[in-house]
Each structure stands twice: as structure tokens, then as C-alpha cells.
mmCIF file of C-alpha atoms and ligand atoms in Angstrom:
data_model
loop_
_atom_site.group_PDB
_atom_site.id
_atom_site.type_symbol
_atom_site.label_atom_id
_atom_site.label_comp_id
_atom_site.label_asym_id
_atom_site.label_seq_id
_atom_site.Cartn_x
_atom_site.Cartn_y
_atom_site.Cartn_z
ATOM 1 C CA MET A 1 -20.635 13.298 -8.624
ATOM 2 C CA ASN A 2 -18.383 14.807 -5.914
ATOM 3 C CA VAL A 3 -16.874 12.164 -3.639
ATOM 4 C CA LEU A 4 -15.172 12.797 -0.299
ATOM 5 C CA GLY A 5 -12.706 10.078 0.743
ATOM 6 C CA ILE A 6 -11.168 9.631 4.186
ATOM 7 C CA GLU A 7 -8.226 7.348 5.053
ATOM 8 C CA SER A 8 -7.003 6.775 8.627
ATOM 9 C CA SER A 9 -5.972 3.115 8.833
ATOM 10 C CA CYS A 10 -2.415 3.607 10.097
ATOM 11 C CA ASP A 11 -0.088 6.602 10.392
ATOM 12 C CA GLU A 12 -1.379 8.784 7.567
ATOM 13 C CA THR A 13 -4.498 10.918 7.805
ATOM 14 C CA SER A 14 -5.676 11.648 4.308
ATOM 15 C CA VAL A 15 -8.670 13.433 2.812
ATOM 16 C CA ALA A 16 -9.391 13.495 -0.906
ATOM 17 C CA ILE A 17 -12.101 14.847 -3.160
ATOM 18 C CA ILE A 18 -12.771 13.498 -6.625
ATOM 19 C CA SER A 19 -15.353 14.827 -9.028
ATOM 20 C CA ASP A 20 -16.481 11.782 -10.991
ATOM 21 C CA GLU A 21 -13.019 10.393 -11.658
ATOM 22 C CA LYS A 22 -11.178 13.707 -11.687
ATOM 23 C CA LEU A 23 -8.935 14.317 -8.695
ATOM 24 C CA LEU A 24 -9.551 17.707 -7.047
ATOM 25 C CA ALA A 25 -7.593 17.243 -3.812
ATOM 26 C CA ASN A 26 -5.548 14.531 -2.115
ATOM 27 C CA LEU A 27 -4.154 15.835 1.162
ATOM 28 C CA ILE A 28 -1.936 13.546 3.218
ATOM 29 C CA SER A 29 -0.726 14.293 6.743
ATOM 30 C CA SER A 30 1.985 11.827 7.804
ATOM 31 C CA GLN A 31 2.589 11.204 11.497
ATOM 32 C CA ASP A 32 6.371 11.425 11.380
ATOM 33 C CA PHE A 33 6.691 11.446 15.189
ATOM 34 C CA HIS A 34 6.382 7.616 15.291
ATOM 35 C CA SER A 35 9.954 7.307 13.954
ATOM 36 C CA LYS A 36 11.399 8.075 17.373
ATOM 37 C CA TYR A 37 9.616 4.987 18.763
ATOM 38 C CA GLY A 38 10.881 2.724 15.946
ATOM 39 C CA GLY A 39 7.336 1.970 14.713
ATOM 40 C CA VAL A 40 3.723 3.117 14.854
ATOM 41 C CA VAL A 41 2.271 3.584 18.354
ATOM 42 C CA PRO A 42 -1.456 2.866 17.846
ATOM 43 C CA GLU A 43 -2.883 5.119 20.561
ATOM 44 C CA LEU A 44 -0.759 8.090 19.489
ATOM 45 C CA SER A 45 -1.862 7.471 15.924
ATOM 46 C CA SER A 46 -5.581 7.602 16.844
ATOM 47 C CA ARG A 47 -5.110 10.860 18.748
ATOM 48 C CA ALA A 48 -3.208 12.467 15.884
ATOM 49 C CA HIS A 49 -5.938 11.463 13.381
ATOM 50 C CA LEU A 50 -8.523 13.064 15.643
ATOM 51 C CA GLN A 51 -6.613 16.345 15.781
ATOM 52 C CA ILE A 52 -6.017 16.737 12.074
ATOM 53 C CA ILE A 53 -9.140 15.320 10.412
ATOM 54 C CA ILE A 54 -11.367 18.449 10.542
ATOM 55 C CA PRO A 55 -8.689 20.924 9.342
ATOM 56 C CA LEU A 56 -7.769 18.487 6.572
ATOM 57 C CA ILE A 57 -11.395 18.235 5.368
ATOM 58 C CA LYS A 58 -11.674 22.042 5.385
ATOM 59 C CA ASP A 59 -8.424 22.355 3.400
ATOM 60 C CA ALA A 60 -9.518 19.711 0.874
ATOM 61 C CA LEU A 61 -12.841 21.502 0.283
ATOM 62 C CA GLU A 62 -11.072 24.822 -0.116
ATOM 63 C CA LYS A 63 -8.543 23.351 -2.537
ATOM 64 C CA SER A 64 -11.405 21.855 -4.566
ATOM 65 C CA ASN A 65 -13.394 25.097 -4.545
ATOM 66 C CA LEU A 66 -16.328 23.252 -3.024
ATOM 67 C CA THR A 67 -18.390 23.425 0.160
ATOM 68 C CA LEU A 68 -19.598 20.474 2.201
ATOM 69 C CA ASN A 69 -23.021 20.812 0.561
ATOM 70 C CA ASP A 70 -21.471 20.023 -2.826
ATOM 71 C CA ILE A 71 -20.394 16.554 -1.645
ATOM 72 C CA ASP A 72 -22.630 13.767 -2.979
ATOM 73 C CA LEU A 73 -20.966 10.666 -1.528
ATOM 74 C CA ILE A 74 -18.809 10.012 1.542
ATOM 75 C CA CYS A 75 -16.326 7.119 1.641
ATOM 76 C CA SER A 76 -13.968 5.964 4.319
ATOM 77 C CA THR A 77 -11.474 3.169 4.914
ATOM 78 C CA ALA A 78 -13.092 0.521 7.124
ATOM 79 C CA GLY A 79 -10.109 -1.862 7.412
ATOM 80 C CA PRO A 80 -7.739 -3.570 7.553
ATOM 81 C CA GLY A 81 -5.696 -1.404 9.876
ATOM 82 C CA LEU A 82 -5.291 -0.254 13.463
ATOM 83 C CA ILE A 83 -8.676 -0.423 15.116
ATOM 84 C CA GLY A 84 -8.427 2.896 16.987
ATOM 85 C CA ALA A 85 -7.076 4.694 13.926
ATOM 86 C CA LEU A 86 -9.769 3.227 11.660
ATOM 87 C CA LEU A 87 -12.489 4.259 14.096
ATOM 88 C CA VAL A 88 -11.554 7.936 13.785
ATOM 89 C CA GLY A 89 -11.999 8.220 9.996
ATOM 90 C CA LEU A 90 -14.884 5.778 9.774
ATOM 91 C CA THR A 91 -16.885 7.305 12.613
ATOM 92 C CA PHE A 92 -16.255 10.792 11.293
ATOM 93 C CA ALA A 93 -17.399 9.782 7.802
ATOM 94 C CA LYS A 94 -20.536 8.100 9.126
ATOM 95 C CA GLY A 95 -21.378 11.133 11.273
ATOM 96 C CA LEU A 96 -20.926 13.425 8.292
ATOM 97 C CA ALA A 97 -23.092 11.206 6.082
ATOM 98 C CA PHE A 98 -25.806 11.073 8.754
ATOM 99 C CA SER A 99 -25.860 14.816 9.352
ATOM 100 C CA MET A 100 -25.844 15.631 5.637
ATOM 101 C CA ARG A 101 -28.201 12.800 4.635
ATOM 102 C CA LYS A 102 -25.686 11.662 2.026
ATOM 103 C CA PRO A 103 -24.823 8.083 1.033
ATOM 104 C CA PHE A 104 -21.876 6.437 2.747
ATOM 105 C CA VAL A 105 -19.585 3.663 1.442
ATOM 106 C CA ALA A 106 -17.105 1.773 3.632
ATOM 107 C CA VAL A 107 -13.990 0.828 1.655
ATOM 108 C CA ASN A 108 -11.515 -2.023 2.120
ATOM 109 C CA HIS A 109 -8.064 -0.418 2.296
ATOM 110 C CA ILE A 110 -6.444 -3.148 0.180
ATOM 111 C CA GLU A 111 -9.113 -2.722 -2.510
ATOM 112 C CA GLY A 112 -8.203 0.962 -2.454
ATOM 113 C CA HIS A 113 -4.576 0.053 -3.244
ATOM 114 C CA ILE A 114 -5.585 -2.592 -5.836
ATOM 115 C CA TYR A 115 -7.422 -0.037 -8.001
ATOM 116 C CA SER A 116 -5.063 2.883 -7.289
ATOM 117 C CA GLY A 117 -3.596 2.564 -10.802
ATOM 118 C CA PHE A 118 -6.878 4.054 -12.077
ATOM 119 C CA LEU A 119 -5.854 7.392 -10.556
ATOM 120 C CA MET A 120 -3.192 7.610 -13.272
ATOM 121 C CA GLU A 121 -3.711 8.915 -16.781
ATOM 122 C CA GLU A 122 -2.683 5.550 -18.263
ATOM 123 C CA LYS A 123 -4.997 3.072 -16.538
ATOM 124 C CA PRO A 124 -4.721 -0.698 -16.048
ATOM 125 C CA GLU A 125 -6.736 -2.821 -18.454
ATOM 126 C CA PHE A 126 -8.767 -5.778 -17.165
ATOM 127 C CA PRO A 127 -7.845 -8.509 -16.554
ATOM 128 C CA TYR A 128 -4.641 -7.363 -14.879
ATOM 129 C CA LEU A 129 -2.105 -8.727 -12.447
ATOM 130 C CA ALA A 130 -1.897 -6.656 -9.284
ATOM 131 C CA LEU A 131 1.172 -6.950 -7.100
ATOM 132 C CA VAL A 132 0.107 -5.392 -3.796
ATOM 133 C CA VAL A 133 3.093 -4.626 -1.585
ATOM 134 C CA SER A 134 2.495 -2.686 1.596
ATOM 135 C CA GLY A 135 3.521 -2.665 5.241
ATOM 136 C CA GLY A 136 0.839 -5.189 6.178
ATOM 137 C CA HIS A 137 0.182 -7.176 2.977
ATOM 138 C CA THR A 138 1.891 -8.854 0.056
ATOM 139 C CA LEU A 139 -0.568 -10.173 -2.490
ATOM 140 C CA LEU A 140 -0.468 -11.319 -6.082
ATOM 141 C CA LEU A 141 -3.926 -10.941 -7.597
ATOM 142 C CA LEU A 142 -5.737 -11.427 -10.850
ATOM 143 C CA VAL A 143 -8.080 -8.457 -11.064
ATOM 144 C CA GLU A 144 -10.870 -9.239 -13.497
ATOM 145 C CA SER A 145 -13.195 -6.305 -12.928
ATOM 146 C CA PHE A 146 -14.283 -3.774 -10.316
ATOM 147 C CA SER A 147 -16.126 -6.568 -8.525
ATOM 148 C CA LYS A 148 -13.969 -9.640 -9.097
ATOM 149 C CA ILE A 149 -10.524 -10.167 -7.641
ATOM 150 C CA HIS A 150 -8.922 -13.604 -7.709
ATOM 151 C CA LYS A 151 -6.214 -14.163 -5.130
ATOM 152 C CA LEU A 152 -3.227 -16.049 -6.595
ATOM 153 C CA GLY A 153 -0.860 -15.839 -3.648
ATOM 154 C CA SER A 154 0.108 -13.966 -0.520
ATOM 155 C CA THR A 155 2.832 -13.909 2.072
ATOM 156 C CA VAL A 156 2.859 -16.763 4.550
ATOM 157 C CA ASP A 157 4.643 -14.651 7.173
ATOM 158 C CA ASP A 158 5.983 -11.080 6.959
ATOM 159 C CA ALA A 159 4.777 -8.577 4.375
ATOM 160 C CA ALA A 160 7.384 -7.074 2.033
ATOM 161 C CA GLY A 161 7.132 -3.646 3.706
ATOM 162 C CA GLU A 162 7.339 -5.272 7.122
ATOM 163 C CA ALA A 163 10.575 -6.990 6.041
ATOM 164 C CA PHE A 164 11.997 -3.612 4.955
ATOM 165 C CA ASP A 165 10.977 -2.118 8.315
ATOM 166 C CA LYS A 166 12.411 -4.980 10.394
ATOM 167 C CA VAL A 167 15.703 -5.201 8.498
ATOM 168 C CA SER A 168 16.086 -1.430 8.663
ATOM 169 C CA LYS A 169 15.609 -1.613 12.421
ATOM 170 C CA LEU A 170 18.165 -4.378 12.853
ATOM 171 C CA LEU A 171 20.664 -2.418 10.760
ATOM 172 C CA GLY A 172 20.023 0.634 12.933
ATOM 173 C CA LEU A 173 18.689 2.668 9.995
ATOM 174 C CA GLY A 174 15.347 3.662 11.558
ATOM 175 C CA TYR A 175 11.646 3.801 10.624
ATOM 176 C CA PRO A 176 9.986 3.662 8.123
ATOM 177 C CA GLY A 177 12.416 1.110 6.789
ATOM 178 C CA GLY A 178 11.624 1.148 3.060
ATOM 179 C CA PRO A 179 12.928 4.622 2.235
ATOM 180 C CA LYS A 180 15.885 4.174 4.650
ATOM 181 C CA ILE A 181 16.972 0.895 3.020
ATOM 182 C CA GLN A 182 16.516 2.372 -0.447
ATOM 183 C CA GLY A 183 18.643 5.367 0.557
ATOM 184 C CA ALA A 184 21.369 3.216 2.121
ATOM 185 C CA SER A 185 21.377 0.938 -0.958
ATOM 186 C CA GLU A 186 22.238 3.717 -3.346
ATOM 187 C CA ASN A 187 25.993 3.360 -2.870
ATOM 188 C CA GLY A 188 25.914 -0.373 -2.209
ATOM 189 C CA ASN A 189 26.714 -3.414 -4.291
ATOM 190 C CA PRO A 190 23.551 -5.555 -4.577
ATOM 191 C CA LYS A 191 25.634 -8.551 -5.679
ATOM 192 C CA LYS A 192 27.881 -8.499 -2.617
ATOM 193 C CA ILE A 193 25.829 -10.868 -0.449
ATOM 194 C CA LYS A 194 23.566 -13.550 -1.858
ATOM 195 C CA PHE A 195 20.663 -13.588 0.583
ATOM 196 C CA PRO A 196 18.302 -16.520 0.018
ATOM 197 C CA ILE A 197 14.760 -16.202 -1.252
ATOM 198 C CA ALA A 198 12.115 -18.686 -0.175
ATOM 199 C CA GLU A 199 10.990 -21.535 -2.454
ATOM 200 C CA LEU A 200 7.458 -22.422 -1.396
ATOM 201 C CA LYS A 201 5.188 -25.265 -2.437
ATOM 202 C CA ASP A 202 2.533 -22.853 -3.598
ATOM 203 C CA PRO A 203 4.082 -21.098 -6.622
ATOM 204 C CA TYR A 204 2.513 -17.707 -5.980
ATOM 205 C CA ASN A 205 3.066 -17.417 -2.233
ATOM 206 C CA PHE A 206 5.797 -15.306 -0.663
ATOM 207 C CA SER A 207 7.858 -15.602 2.501
ATOM 208 C CA PHE A 208 10.172 -12.921 3.853
ATOM 209 C CA SER A 209 10.826 -14.022 7.392
ATOM 210 C CA GLY A 210 13.749 -16.353 6.477
ATOM 211 C CA LEU A 211 15.342 -13.549 4.480
ATOM 212 C CA LYS A 212 15.062 -11.227 7.475
ATOM 213 C CA THR A 213 16.685 -13.874 9.700
ATOM 214 C CA SER A 214 19.516 -14.435 7.230
ATOM 215 C CA VAL A 215 20.303 -10.696 7.301
ATOM 216 C CA LEU A 216 20.331 -10.893 11.106
ATOM 217 C CA ARG A 217 22.675 -13.919 11.053
ATOM 218 C CA TYR A 218 24.966 -12.202 8.564
ATOM 219 C CA VAL A 219 25.229 -9.156 10.836
ATOM 220 C CA GLN A 220 25.738 -11.297 13.957
ATOM 221 C CA ASN A 221 28.426 -13.409 12.271
ATOM 222 C CA ASN A 222 30.393 -10.511 10.846
ATOM 223 C CA TYR A 223 30.098 -7.664 13.334
ATOM 224 C CA THR A 224 30.089 -7.464 17.104
ATOM 225 C CA ILE A 225 27.406 -4.791 17.462
ATOM 226 C CA LYS A 226 25.422 -3.053 14.769
ATOM 227 C CA LYS A 227 27.145 0.289 15.390
ATOM 228 C CA ASN A 228 30.338 -1.382 14.156
ATOM 229 C CA ILE A 229 29.078 -1.959 10.632
ATOM 230 C CA PRO A 230 31.163 0.326 8.382
ATOM 231 C CA GLU A 231 29.093 2.543 6.107
ATOM 232 C CA ASN A 232 30.231 0.772 2.926
ATOM 233 C CA ASP A 233 29.267 -2.625 4.331
ATOM 234 C CA LEU A 234 25.915 -1.251 5.472
ATOM 235 C CA ALA A 235 25.243 -0.059 1.930
ATOM 236 C CA ASP A 236 26.132 -3.520 0.551
ATOM 237 C CA ILE A 237 23.891 -5.318 3.068
ATOM 238 C CA ALA A 238 20.979 -2.948 2.368
ATOM 239 C CA ALA A 239 21.416 -3.246 -1.411
ATOM 240 C CA SER A 240 21.729 -7.044 -1.282
ATOM 241 C CA PHE A 241 18.643 -7.349 0.928
ATOM 242 C CA GLN A 242 16.638 -5.021 -1.327
ATOM 243 C CA LYS A 243 17.692 -7.054 -4.338
ATOM 244 C CA ALA A 244 16.485 -10.270 -2.665
ATOM 245 C CA VAL A 245 13.048 -8.773 -1.891
ATOM 246 C CA VAL A 246 12.706 -7.499 -5.446
ATOM 247 C CA ARG A 247 13.812 -10.873 -6.853
ATOM 248 C CA ALA A 248 11.207 -12.711 -4.759
ATOM 249 C CA LEU A 249 8.427 -10.367 -5.882
ATOM 250 C CA ILE A 250 9.432 -10.476 -9.539
ATOM 251 C CA LYS A 251 9.863 -14.263 -9.586
ATOM 252 C CA ASN A 252 6.218 -14.983 -8.688
ATOM 253 C CA THR A 253 4.889 -12.219 -10.910
ATOM 254 C CA GLU A 254 6.833 -13.708 -13.820
ATOM 255 C CA LYS A 255 5.369 -17.166 -13.109
ATOM 256 C CA ALA A 256 1.883 -15.667 -13.205
ATOM 257 C CA LEU A 257 2.646 -13.927 -16.510
ATOM 258 C CA ASN A 258 3.780 -17.254 -17.956
ATOM 259 C CA ASN A 259 0.571 -18.983 -16.872
ATOM 260 C CA LEU A 260 -2.178 -16.396 -17.236
ATOM 261 C CA GLU A 261 -3.559 -14.182 -19.952
ATOM 262 C CA VAL A 262 -3.576 -10.594 -18.715
ATOM 263 C CA ASN A 263 -3.628 -7.202 -20.366
ATOM 264 C CA SER A 264 -1.560 -5.293 -17.843
ATOM 265 C CA ILE A 265 0.439 -5.369 -14.634
ATOM 266 C CA SER A 266 -0.088 -2.943 -11.768
ATOM 267 C CA LEU A 267 2.353 -2.523 -8.902
ATOM 268 C CA VAL A 268 0.647 -0.875 -5.908
ATOM 269 C CA GLY A 269 1.022 -0.163 -2.179
ATOM 270 C CA GLY A 270 3.643 1.608 -0.084
ATOM 271 C CA VAL A 271 6.549 -0.576 -1.283
ATOM 272 C CA ALA A 272 5.656 0.334 -4.893
ATOM 273 C CA ALA A 273 7.531 3.563 -4.097
ATOM 274 C CA ASN A 274 10.749 1.526 -4.227
ATOM 275 C CA GLN A 275 12.733 2.574 -7.296
ATOM 276 C CA SER A 276 14.477 -0.753 -7.798
ATOM 277 C CA LEU A 277 11.139 -2.616 -7.691
ATOM 278 C CA ARG A 278 9.532 -0.087 -10.045
ATOM 279 C CA ASN A 279 12.388 -0.540 -12.544
ATOM 280 C CA SER A 280 12.190 -4.328 -12.325
ATOM 281 C CA ILE A 281 8.420 -4.419 -12.911
ATOM 282 C CA ILE A 282 8.795 -2.136 -15.930
ATOM 283 C CA GLU A 283 11.510 -4.465 -17.278
ATOM 284 C CA LEU A 284 9.255 -7.463 -16.716
ATOM 285 C CA GLY A 285 6.384 -5.707 -18.491
ATOM 286 C CA ASN A 286 8.657 -5.020 -21.465
ATOM 287 C CA LYS A 287 9.774 -8.654 -21.555
ATOM 288 C CA PHE A 288 6.156 -9.864 -21.745
ATOM 289 C CA ASN A 289 4.980 -6.938 -23.813
ATOM 290 C CA LYS A 290 2.422 -5.911 -21.192
ATOM 291 C CA LYS A 291 1.272 -2.470 -20.172
ATOM 292 C CA VAL A 292 2.639 -1.579 -16.719
ATOM 293 C CA VAL A 293 0.804 0.851 -14.442
ATOM 294 C CA ILE A 294 2.551 2.032 -11.286
ATOM 295 C CA PRO A 295 0.859 4.875 -9.418
ATOM 296 C CA ARG A 296 2.886 8.009 -8.827
ATOM 297 C CA MET A 297 4.333 8.396 -5.316
ATOM 298 C CA GLU A 298 1.359 10.179 -3.697
ATOM 299 C CA PHE A 299 -0.887 7.211 -4.637
ATOM 300 C CA CYS A 300 1.573 4.457 -3.508
ATOM 301 C CA GLY A 301 1.535 5.059 0.235
ATOM 302 C CA ASP A 302 -1.720 5.412 2.113
ATOM 303 C CA ASN A 303 -3.923 8.079 0.581
ATOM 304 C CA ALA A 304 -7.599 8.962 0.431
ATOM 305 C CA ALA A 305 -7.744 9.424 -3.356
ATOM 306 C CA MET A 306 -7.699 5.641 -3.783
ATOM 307 C CA ILE A 307 -10.429 5.323 -1.126
ATOM 308 C CA ALA A 308 -12.636 7.898 -2.854
ATOM 309 C CA PHE A 309 -12.115 6.180 -6.238
ATOM 310 C CA ARG A 310 -12.860 2.692 -4.909
ATOM 311 C CA GLY A 311 -15.852 4.028 -2.959
ATOM 312 C CA LEU A 312 -17.232 5.628 -6.116
ATOM 313 C CA LYS A 313 -16.861 2.369 -8.069
ATOM 314 C CA LEU A 314 -18.627 0.429 -5.285
ATOM 315 C CA TYR A 315 -21.442 2.986 -5.228
ATOM 316 C CA GLU A 316 -21.792 2.679 -9.008
ATOM 317 C CA LEU A 317 -22.012 -1.106 -8.519
ATOM 318 C CA GLY A 318 -24.927 -0.554 -6.156
ATOM 319 C CA TYR A 319 -23.158 -0.758 -2.817
ATOM 320 C CA GLU A 320 -24.052 1.540 0.049
ATOM 321 C CA SER A 321 -22.984 0.923 3.639
ATOM 322 C CA LYS A 322 -25.237 1.230 6.646
ATOM 323 C CA LEU A 323 -24.331 3.698 9.351
ATOM 324 C CA ASN A 324 -23.874 0.888 11.880
ATOM 325 C CA PHE A 325 -21.021 -0.507 9.745
ATOM 326 C CA SER A 326 -18.158 -1.642 12.034
ATOM 327 C CA PRO A 327 -14.455 -1.348 11.214
ATOM 328 C CA PHE A 328 -12.595 -4.577 10.545
ATOM 329 C CA PRO A 329 -8.942 -4.752 11.671
ATOM 330 C CA SER A 330 -8.104 -7.703 9.400
ATOM 331 C CA LEU A 331 -8.722 -8.259 5.697
ATOM 332 C CA ALA A 332 -12.417 -8.589 4.743
ATOM 333 C CA LYS A 333 -12.814 -10.720 1.661
ATOM 334 C CA GLU A 334 -16.068 -9.638 0.066
ATOM 335 C CA HIS A 335 -14.677 -9.110 -3.433
ATOM 336 C CA PHE A 336 -11.940 -11.728 -3.245
ATOM 337 C CA ALA A 337 -12.556 -15.113 -4.862
HETATM 338 O O1 LIG B 401 0.737 1.042 1.847
HETATM 339 P P1 LIG B 401 1.481 1.625 2.988
HETATM 340 O O2 LIG B 401 1.705 3.118 3.006
HETATM 341 O O3 LIG B 401 0.818 1.233 4.342
HETATM 342 C C1 LIG B 401 0.182 -0.001 4.531
HETATM 343 O O4 LIG B 401 -0.957 -0.154 4.041
HETATM 344 O O5 LIG B 401 0.853 -0.860 5.137
HETATM 345 O O6 LIG B 401 2.913 0.892 3.050
HETATM 346 C C2 LIG B 401 3.859 1.218 4.031
HETATM 347 C C3 LIG B 401 5.110 0.388 3.783
HETATM 348 C C4 LIG B 401 6.126 0.484 4.922
HETATM 349 O O7 LIG B 401 6.493 -0.822 5.309
HETATM 350 C C5 LIG B 401 7.302 1.207 4.264
HETATM 351 O O8 LIG B 401 8.571 0.842 4.789
HETATM 352 C C6 LIG B 401 7.154 0.786 2.822
HETATM 353 O O9 LIG B 401 5.770 0.806 2.587
HETATM 354 N N1 LIG B 401 7.837 1.699 1.903
HETATM 355 C C7 LIG B 401 8.882 1.311 1.113
HETATM 356 C C8 LIG B 401 9.315 2.486 0.433
HETATM 357 N N2 LIG B 401 8.523 3.528 0.829
HETATM 358 C C9 LIG B 401 7.621 3.017 1.725
HETATM 359 N N3 LIG B 401 9.463 0.119 0.945
HETATM 360 C C10 LIG B 401 10.509 0.055 0.096
HETATM 361 N N4 LIG B 401 10.998 1.121 -0.570
HETATM 362 C C11 LIG B 401 10.449 2.352 -0.434
HETATM 363 N N5 LIG B 401 10.933 3.395 -1.096
HETATM 364 ZN ZN1 LIG B 402 -1.752 0.854 2.650
#
């Protein structure tokens, strides 16, 4: 079965083709121009998706040595995400499905991330703990099957990626914040500043907004304007902040490992690209003797391969979406218990 996947929820347009579960193409076009605005400008994002989507589909077919007629199933991200951006990929996918009389499956973006470990050679084994860390979400989940996801905890304010982006902005490092903070941290001392991590009543929930504020206070108390932060200090602040985020994420994951029987751990989402977090999850897996699956970089950030894979699994489970399916900007909870 040849599956075409389309992802356009934020600032990446991506088109992928999988044949059964074999990846034939996963093309990702990143809208780098948003960096000059310090964040994603929704309207510009929609327009850029519109411009690139057809050439990207043509390139993906060519790379896969297939024609449009060889496609058996069309899948697209339906949300959560930016409404205008989502509309481009979703409407395009529905139009294609209609004109080709092929089945169409709308895919929840977060579910795409949750199962993205299956794109790797070494796959997660059910039940597994999924730590989903992206720009919009931070979730700790018990994934029991392709149709049952139990939510253990989530952020009560900012997402982990959002915290990276906001702290990067306040340090004057630019957007997207994750890679900038990671880069700045390389020569820094993570033990220099002890930034606090939130202790919440619910053991599996996260909070990053207090951490962000404490970085802001630290900068305000020690420097007059951000341009005055010497490079060495900047590296120490970035490294100490990164360490605090990683500590918060690992702490709850460790609690879950102490309380639940799982076969593996999967770290997914854009922030899963963070080297320090990847190392810490691997260490945690070793400590508990659990298999750890972290997707390679192209499957961490937004990509259509994960959408095609999730769409295929949904189709196999008997799901098919109607062509009047509407995008949903916030998280739809169909498979979450
Ligand atoms: O999953 P994703 O591509 O988009 C959403 O679904 O939100 O995640 C994007 C987020 C951004 O906040 C970005 O700063 C963060 O992932 N990110 C990182 C790294 N690379 C990307 N965060 C920390 N370290 C990185 N290396
Ligand atoms: Zn994402």
C-alpha cells in the first residue's frame, strides 16, 4: 500500500511517501524566513505552504519512482496547529483524494509524533512511555497500542519547546530557540546557575513558565541590557537553563518508570532533537533496563513521514475521514483516554 502524507501545521511543509511501512521519501521544506520576525507569522506561513506544496509532491513522487496513480491512501495533518497553515495541507489532500477517488485519513499531529519511533529500525514495544516535547505540547503518555493512549501528565503552562524559544528570545539568541540554546550551551557550565524546576501537585504534570521568569529575573538582576551579557556568561545561562528543562522532563519520566510497567521509552517531538535530553533519556533507559527509541533528527521536528505512518495505522484500524472533515487548531482527543 503506497501512502502519501502531507504535513503543514506550522512552519514546515512536508510531503512523504511510504510503501507499507517502508519510507520512500520524506521531503521537508522549512520556512526559515520567520526567524527575522522572532517567531512564526501565521499568514506568511500559509502562503509559503501554498507555494511549495505542489512542487514538493512532484519531487516526492519522483524520488519514490511512483506516479500519482500509484498512491493508494492520502493522509494529512488536521491539527493541532495554525488554522491557515493546516487548511493548506488538509484541503489539498482532500482535493487530491476526491479527484483520484482514493481514501483519505485526517491525522492528529501529536499522534504523528507519538508513533514516530516506528519510523526507526528499532521500534518501541507496547506498552511504552512517550515523552512528547514540541513547540506547542509537553506530554507524558502511556501508549498501550495504536488505538489507546493514556495521558499521564502535560504542561500546565508553556511547552518545553516554547520555553526554549522564549528564553532564547530574552537572551537575544534568536528563533527557533532550541537549536540556538543548545549551541550557546556547548561552552557553558550547566552547574553555574541553579534555576528552579516546578514541583506540582500532580506528579506527572510539567510547568516551565516559572523557570522562564527566573531566567528573566537573573538577567535583569545581573545585567543592564541583554547586549551586555558577556559571551561566557551567556553560555552558562543557556547551559543552566537547558539543564533545568532536561531535569524537569527526566524527573517525571523517572517517576512514571517507578510506578508503571512498560517495555520501552520513546522521546519524540521537536525538542527530542536536543542532544542533552537525548543523552539523559538514554541514561534513564539504561538505569531501568528499558529499550529507548528516539527518532533520528528528520523525524523529530515536523515531518510528513510520521503523518503517513499514523494515517496508515488508522486506515488499518478501519478509520477513513470524510471529505468535509474540518481542521482543528487545538488538540483533538479521540485516541486519548
Ligand atoms: O515538533 P516541532 O517541530 O513543532 C511543533 O509541533 O511544535 O517542535 C518545534 C520545537 C521548537 O520550540 C524548537 O525550538 C524546538 O522544537 N527544538 C529544540 C531543538 N530543536 C528544535 N529544542 C531544544 N533543542 C533542540 N536542539
Ligand atoms: Zn510537531
